[in-house]
Structure formats: structure tokens, C-alpha cells
CSV table of C-alpha atoms in Angstrom, one decimal:
chain,number,residue,atom,x,y,z
A,1,UNK,CA,14.1,62.8,-165.5
A,2,UNK,CA,15.9,61.3,-168.5
A,3,UNK,CA,17.1,63.6,-171.1
A,4,UNK,CA,17.3,62.1,-174.6
A,5,UNK,CA,20.0,63.8,-176.6
A,6,UNK,CA,20.4,63.5,-180.3
A,7,UNK,CA,23.7,62.2,-181.4
A,8,UNK,CA,25.4,64.7,-183.7
A,9,UNK,CA,27.3,63.2,-186.6
A,10,UNK,CA,30.5,65.2,-187.1
A,11,UNK,CA,32.0,62.9,-189.7
A,12,UNK,CA,32.8,64.6,-193.0
A,13,UNK,CA,31.3,62.9,-196.1
A,14,UNK,CA,33.7,60.4,-197.6
A,15,UNK,CA,33.5,57.4,-200.0
A,16,UNK,CA,36.4,55.3,-201.2
A,17,UNK,CA,38.8,57.9,-199.8
A,18,UNK,CA,37.1,60.7,-201.7
A,19,UNK,CA,36.2,63.7,-199.5
A,20,UNK,CA,33.0,65.4,-200.5
A,21,UNK,CA,32.5,69.1,-199.6
A,22,UNK,CA,29.2,69.5,-197.8
A,23,UNK,CA,26.7,72.2,-198.6
A,24,UNK,CA,24.4,73.2,-195.8
A,25,UNK,CA,21.5,75.6,-195.8
A,26,UNK,CA,22.3,78.9,-194.2
A,27,UNK,CA,19.7,79.9,-191.5
A,28,UNK,CA,17.0,78.6,-188.9
A,29,UNK,CA,13.4,78.0,-190.0
A,30,UNK,CA,11.5,81.2,-190.7
A,31,UNK,CA,7.8,82.1,-190.7
A,32,UNK,CA,6.8,85.3,-192.4
A,33,UNK,CA,10.3,86.1,-193.7
A,34,UNK,CA,10.5,87.7,-197.1
A,35,UNK,CA,8.1,90.1,-198.9
A,36,UNK,CA,4.5,89.0,-198.4
A,37,UNK,CA,5.8,85.5,-197.4
A,38,UNK,CA,6.6,84.9,-201.1
A,39,UNK,CA,9.3,82.3,-201.6
A,40,UNK,CA,12.3,83.9,-203.3
A,41,UNK,CA,15.4,81.7,-203.8
A,42,UNK,CA,18.3,83.1,-201.9
A,43,UNK,CA,16.1,85.5,-199.9
A,44,UNK,CA,14.8,82.9,-197.4
A,45,UNK,CA,17.9,81.5,-195.9
A,46,UNK,CA,17.9,78.7,-193.4
A,47,UNK,CA,20.5,77.2,-191.0
A,48,UNK,CA,20.9,73.5,-190.3
A,49,UNK,CA,21.2,72.4,-186.6
A,50,UNK,CA,24.1,70.1,-187.5
A,51,UNK,CA,26.3,68.9,-190.4
A,52,UNK,CA,25.1,66.2,-192.7
A,53,UNK,CA,26.2,62.7,-192.1
A,54,UNK,CA,28.8,60.8,-194.2
A,55,UNK,CA,27.9,60.1,-197.8
A,56,UNK,CA,28.5,56.3,-197.5
A,57,UNK,CA,27.7,55.6,-201.2
A,58,UNK,CA,29.5,55.0,-204.5
A,59,UNK,CA,31.8,57.9,-205.2
A,60,UNK,CA,30.1,58.6,-208.5
A,61,UNK,CA,27.0,59.7,-206.6
A,62,UNK,CA,29.1,62.7,-205.5
A,63,UNK,CA,28.1,64.3,-208.8
A,64,UNK,CA,24.7,65.1,-207.4
A,65,UNK,CA,26.0,66.3,-204.0
A,66,UNK,CA,25.8,70.1,-203.8
A,67,UNK,CA,22.9,70.2,-206.2
A,68,UNK,CA,19.3,70.8,-205.4
A,69,UNK,CA,16.1,69.6,-207.1
A,70,UNK,CA,12.8,71.4,-206.7
A,71,UNK,CA,9.2,70.4,-207.0
A,72,UNK,CA,6.1,72.5,-206.3
A,73,UNK,CA,3.2,70.7,-204.7
A,74,UNK,CA,0.0,72.7,-203.9
A,75,UNK,CA,1.2,75.8,-202.1
A,76,UNK,CA,4.7,74.5,-201.3
A,77,UNK,CA,8.0,74.3,-203.0
A,78,UNK,CA,10.3,71.4,-201.9
A,79,UNK,CA,14.0,71.5,-202.4
A,80,UNK,CA,15.9,68.2,-202.2
A,81,UNK,CA,19.6,68.5,-201.9
A,82,UNK,CA,20.9,64.9,-201.9
A,83,UNK,CA,23.1,64.0,-198.9
A,84,UNK,CA,22.7,67.5,-197.5
A,85,UNK,CA,19.1,68.5,-196.6
A,86,UNK,CA,15.5,68.8,-197.7
A,87,UNK,CA,13.6,72.1,-197.3
A,88,UNK,CA,10.0,73.3,-197.7
A,89,UNK,CA,8.9,76.8,-198.7
A,90,UNK,CA,5.4,78.0,-198.7
A,91,UNK,CA,4.9,80.0,-201.9
A,92,UNK,CA,1.5,81.4,-201.1
A,93,UNK,CA,1.2,85.1,-200.5
A,94,UNK,CA,0.7,84.9,-196.7
A,95,UNK,CA,2.2,87.0,-194.0
A,96,UNK,CA,3.3,84.0,-192.0
A,97,UNK,CA,4.5,81.7,-194.9
A,98,UNK,CA,6.6,78.8,-193.7
A,99,UNK,CA,10.2,78.3,-194.8
A,100,UNK,CA,12.0,75.5,-193.0
A,101,UNK,CA,14.1,72.3,-192.9
A,102,UNK,CA,12.3,68.9,-193.2
A,103,UNK,CA,15.5,67.0,-192.5
A,104,UNK,CA,19.3,66.9,-192.7
A,105,UNK,CA,21.0,63.9,-194.3
A,106,UNK,CA,21.6,61.3,-191.6
A,107,UNK,CA,22.1,57.7,-192.8
A,108,UNK,CA,21.0,54.9,-195.1
A,109,UNK,CA,18.7,52.0,-194.3
A,110,UNK,CA,19.7,48.7,-195.8
A,111,UNK,CA,18.0,45.5,-197.1
A,112,UNK,CA,17.7,42.6,-194.8
A,113,UNK,CA,21.3,41.3,-195.3
A,114,UNK,CA,23.0,44.7,-195.6
A,115,UNK,CA,23.7,43.9,-199.3
A,116,UNK,CA,22.0,47.0,-200.8
A,117,UNK,CA,21.1,50.5,-199.9
A,118,UNK,CA,17.4,51.0,-199.4
A,119,UNK,CA,16.3,54.5,-198.4
A,120,UNK,CA,17.9,57.7,-197.3
A,121,UNK,CA,17.0,59.1,-193.9
A,122,UNK,CA,16.9,62.9,-193.2
A,123,UNK,CA,16.5,63.8,-189.6
A,124,UNK,CA,16.7,66.7,-187.1
A,125,UNK,CA,14.4,69.0,-189.1
A,126,UNK,CA,12.5,71.9,-187.7
A,127,UNK,CA,10.3,71.4,-184.7
A,128,UNK,CA,6.7,70.5,-185.3
A,129,UNK,CA,3.6,69.8,-183.1
A,130,UNK,CA,1.9,66.4,-183.2
A,131,UNK,CA,-0.8,65.5,-180.8
A,132,UNK,CA,0.2,68.4,-178.5
A,133,UNK,CA,3.8,67.2,-178.5
A,134,UNK,CA,6.8,68.8,-180.0
A,135,UNK,CA,8.8,66.6,-182.3
A,136,UNK,CA,11.4,67.1,-185.1
A,137,UNK,CA,10.5,66.8,-188.8
A,138,UNK,CA,12.0,63.9,-190.7
A,139,UNK,CA,12.0,62.8,-194.3
A,140,UNK,CA,12.5,59.5,-196.0
A,141,UNK,CA,14.0,59.7,-199.5
A,142,UNK,CA,13.3,56.9,-202.0
A,143,UNK,CA,15.6,56.5,-205.0
A,144,UNK,CA,14.2,55.2,-208.3
A,145,UNK,CA,15.4,54.9,-211.9
A,146,UNK,CA,14.6,57.7,-214.3
A,147,UNK,CA,15.8,59.5,-217.4
A,148,UNK,CA,16.8,62.6,-215.5
A,149,UNK,CA,17.4,63.6,-211.9
A,150,UNK,CA,14.3,65.1,-210.5
A,151,UNK,CA,11.9,65.0,-207.6
A,152,UNK,CA,8.8,63.1,-208.7
A,153,UNK,CA,6.6,63.0,-205.6
A,154,UNK,CA,6.2,64.3,-202.1
A,155,UNK,CA,3.9,63.0,-199.4
A,156,UNK,CA,3.3,63.4,-195.7
A,157,UNK,CA,1.8,60.0,-194.5
A,158,UNK,CA,2.2,61.0,-190.9
A,159,UNK,CA,2.4,64.4,-189.3
A,160,UNK,CA,5.8,66.0,-189.9
A,161,UNK,CA,7.2,62.8,-191.5
A,162,UNK,CA,7.6,63.1,-195.2
A,163,UNK,CA,8.1,60.6,-198.0
A,164,UNK,CA,9.9,61.9,-201.0
A,165,UNK,CA,10.9,60.2,-204.2
A,166,UNK,CA,14.0,61.2,-206.3
A,167,UNK,CA,14.6,59.6,-209.6
A,168,UNK,CA,17.8,59.6,-211.6
A,169,UNK,CA,19.7,57.6,-214.2
A,170,UNK,CA,22.3,57.1,-211.5
A,171,UNK,CA,19.8,54.8,-209.7
A,172,UNK,CA,19.2,52.6,-212.7
A,173,UNK,CA,22.4,50.6,-212.1
A,174,UNK,CA,22.9,48.1,-209.3
A,175,UNK,CA,26.5,49.3,-209.0
A,176,UNK,CA,25.2,52.3,-207.1
A,177,UNK,CA,22.8,50.4,-204.9
A,178,UNK,CA,25.2,47.6,-203.9
A,179,UNK,CA,26.9,48.2,-200.6
A,180,UNK,CA,30.0,46.4,-201.7
A,181,UNK,CA,30.8,49.0,-204.4
A,182,UNK,CA,30.7,51.8,-201.8
A,183,UNK,CA,33.3,50.2,-199.5
A,184,UNK,CA,37.0,51.1,-199.3
A,185,UNK,CA,39.2,48.4,-200.9
A,186,UNK,CA,40.4,46.9,-197.6
A,187,UNK,CA,36.8,46.5,-196.4
A,188,UNK,CA,35.7,44.9,-199.6
A,189,UNK,CA,37.8,41.8,-198.9
A,190,UNK,CA,36.0,41.3,-195.5
A,191,UNK,CA,32.7,41.8,-197.2
A,192,UNK,CA,33.5,39.3,-199.9
A,193,UNK,CA,34.7,36.8,-197.3
A,194,UNK,CA,31.4,37.1,-195.4
A,195,UNK,CA,29.5,36.4,-198.6
A,196,UNK,CA,31.6,33.4,-199.4
A,197,UNK,CA,31.2,32.0,-195.8
A,198,UNK,CA,27.4,32.6,-196.1
A,199,UNK,CA,27.2,30.7,-199.4
A,200,UNK,CA,29.0,27.7,-197.9
A,201,UNK,CA,26.8,27.7,-194.8
A,202,UNK,CA,29.6,28.8,-192.5
A,203,UNK,CA,27.6,31.8,-191.6
A,204,UNK,CA,23.9,31.9,-190.9
A,205,UNK,CA,21.7,34.8,-191.8
A,206,UNK,CA,22.2,36.4,-188.4
A,207,UNK,CA,26.0,35.7,-188.6
A,208,UNK,CA,26.2,37.5,-192.0
A,209,UNK,CA,24.3,40.5,-190.7
A,210,UNK,CA,26.7,40.7,-187.7
A,211,UNK,CA,29.8,40.6,-189.9
A,212,UNK,CA,28.4,43.2,-192.3
A,213,UNK,CA,27.2,45.5,-189.5
A,214,UNK,CA,30.8,45.4,-188.1
A,215,UNK,CA,32.1,46.6,-191.5
A,216,UNK,CA,29.6,49.4,-191.9
A,217,UNK,CA,30.2,50.5,-188.3
A,218,UNK,CA,34.0,50.6,-188.8
A,219,UNK,CA,33.6,53.1,-191.7
A,220,UNK,CA,30.9,55.2,-190.0
A,221,UNK,CA,28.0,54.1,-192.2
A,222,UNK,CA,25.8,52.4,-189.7
A,223,UNK,CA,23.3,54.4,-187.7
A,224,UNK,CA,23.8,53.3,-184.1
A,225,UNK,CA,21.4,55.6,-182.4
A,226,UNK,CA,17.8,54.9,-181.5
A,227,UNK,CA,15.4,57.6,-182.7
A,228,UNK,CA,12.4,58.4,-180.6
A,229,UNK,CA,9.2,60.2,-181.5
A,230,UNK,CA,9.2,62.2,-178.3
A,231,UNK,CA,10.6,62.3,-174.7
A,232,UNK,CA,7.8,60.1,-173.4
A,233,UNK,CA,8.7,57.3,-175.8
A,234,UNK,CA,12.4,57.6,-174.8
A,235,UNK,CA,11.6,57.5,-171.1
A,236,UNK,CA,9.4,54.5,-171.5
A,237,UNK,CA,12.2,52.6,-173.3
A,238,UNK,CA,14.6,53.7,-170.6
A,239,UNK,CA,12.3,52.4,-167.8
A,240,UNK,CA,11.7,49.1,-169.8
A,241,UNK,CA,15.5,48.7,-170.0
A,242,UNK,CA,15.9,49.3,-166.3
A,243,UNK,CA,13.3,46.6,-165.5
A,244,UNK,CA,14.8,44.2,-168.0
A,245,UNK,CA,18.2,44.7,-166.5
A,246,UNK,CA,16.8,44.1,-163.0
A,247,UNK,CA,15.0,41.0,-164.1
A,248,UNK,CA,18.1,39.7,-165.8
A,249,UNK,CA,20.2,40.5,-162.7
A,250,UNK,CA,17.8,38.5,-160.5
A,251,UNK,CA,17.8,35.7,-163.1
A,252,UNK,CA,21.6,35.6,-163.2
A,253,UNK,CA,21.8,35.6,-159.4
A,254,UNK,CA,19.4,32.7,-159.1
A,255,UNK,CA,21.2,30.8,-161.8
A,256,UNK,CA,24.6,31.5,-160.1
A,257,UNK,CA,23.2,30.2,-156.8
A,258,UNK,CA,21.9,27.2,-158.5
A,259,UNK,CA,25.2,26.5,-160.1
A,260,UNK,CA,27.0,27.0,-156.8
A,261,UNK,CA,24.5,24.6,-155.2
A,262,UNK,CA,25.1,22.0,-157.8
A,263,UNK,CA,28.9,22.4,-157.4
A,264,UNK,CA,28.7,22.0,-153.7
A,265,UNK,CA,26.3,19.0,-154.0
A,266,UNK,CA,28.8,17.2,-156.3
A,267,UNK,CA,31.6,17.8,-153.9
A,268,UNK,CA,29.4,16.6,-151.0
A,269,UNK,CA,28.6,13.4,-152.9
A,270,UNK,CA,32.2,12.8,-153.8
A,271,UNK,CA,33.3,13.3,-150.2
A,272,UNK,CA,30.6,10.9,-149.0
A,273,UNK,CA,31.7,8.2,-151.5
A,274,UNK,CA,35.3,8.6,-150.3
A,275,UNK,CA,34.4,8.3,-146.7
A,276,UNK,CA,32.2,5.2,-147.3
A,277,UNK,CA,35.1,3.5,-149.2
A,278,UNK,CA,37.3,4.2,-146.2
A,279,UNK,CA,35.0,2.3,-143.9
A,280,UNK,CA,34.0,5.4,-142.0
A,281,UNK,CA,30.5,6.6,-141.2
A,282,UNK,CA,29.5,9.9,-142.8
A,283,UNK,CA,27.8,12.3,-140.4
A,284,UNK,CA,24.5,12.1,-142.2
A,285,UNK,CA,24.4,8.4,-141.6
A,286,UNK,CA,24.8,8.6,-137.9
């Protein structure tokens, strides 16, 4: 049976050579911890299952790293700690109030040509039950322009998958959303060259994506793992890959045989021509 392991990112947060200290929550998810389940900052401590991924952003965004921004929606308080983690705390007076992690900073998604940062992905949150299956909570953080840094909305469009919007004056300037500005100096040259080649039709759209993915991969800012909803989805993809590999192997074998046949046929025809020119009788003509 295939076991699908989660790739643990152990790279410390860096951007433009600036190392950013990482703040991580302190303990595992808790239900019913704290007096009457009441959320008390500092009393309900949580522990992340892994370290956050690398910052991979303009170094000036480090000014919000290590800070947390709260919002209370219905009976829950959400704490968004950019590039660290997102947590949820049930503030209702219940004996089994929930306090847990919705996600740990993982990676960025990008626009179609890897020119701009799109959304922040927070993965490997606490376990959650969906359709009788155990999955991990995740959160997608949207960044919008605003007069001050604050969480403006929280939603759960799918079970245990959250959409959260954080606004800040930092997100009002394209300098912070452009991938180019987050790159080390030596990689900026490669990025600029790919842009130039694309504008002069040396690179196609796909070619540009490949070159930029290489750059992001080199600096550890490209998420290379496939994320699955559950073990069944992972096993299905694995079995599909096995079948695809088998089909490809059979196809390659038949093509190889066909090429070999064509090669031998050409040699046969050439030998037959030489024999005929020599006035001899080829065996097939006997």
C-alpha cells in the first residue's frame, strides 16, 4: 500500500540574503484546554508540526513577520501570523472549545508567467474529518491593498479549507508583488534575460515558464510537491502513473521495433541494389 508522505520544508526563511527569524506557535491542537474553553492569549499554546517554509518575498515584507493579526468571526478568533501560521480559537464558553492550527506557511502560488506572487498557501494544519476521511486543514491567504495591516475576512468554502484576506499598505505597491524584486541579485539577471528573450519571441510562453521555474526552484521558492486531499487520491494518482508508464514503455518498445525494422529494411534494399548492379541474383529473386 502506498504511503504518501508530506515533504517537510526545512529551509530557513531568507530573501535577498536577509535571514528572517521564524516564530512558530508553541503546542498541538487542543480541545477543552483553558478555563471553560475560553480563549485566553498565551494560555492556549499550540505546537506546529513543522517549521514554516522560506519567505520568498521582498525583504521589506519581513516587517510583518513575527506579528499576528486577529479577527473575531461568530464564535471564533482567528490569528494570522504572516509567513508563520494561522490559528483558530473558539471563544465560546464550552468545555470542548477548539484551539488549533489551520495551516503553516508553505509557499506562494504565482500568476501564469511567474511574474507576480498570487496567494500564500498555509498547509499541514490540524487533522479534520471530511466525508468520513481524515485530512489536514489548509488556508489560502489573499493579500490586498489597505490603509493598515489587518485581517478583513475569513471564510470556509470547503470543509477544513479556509480563505482568508489580509490587507496592508505593503500590498499596495507592485514592488512587493513582483517576483523580480524578491530575487537575489545574481538571479535577477537570469530573470531579466528570460523577459528579454520572451519579448523578442526567442522564448514561447511555455519556454518562459520553464526558465522562471528553474530560477524559483534554485532559490527554494517553488513548491515541487503534489498535495493530495487524502490517501485514496494519492493512491489513484500513483496507479494512474504506473499505467501511464506501462503504456509509454509498450509504446516506446513498439516504436523501437519499428525503427529497427526500418533500419534493417533500408540495409536490405541497399544490399539488393548492390547485388543487382554486380549482375548477381538476389536470393529473393530465385
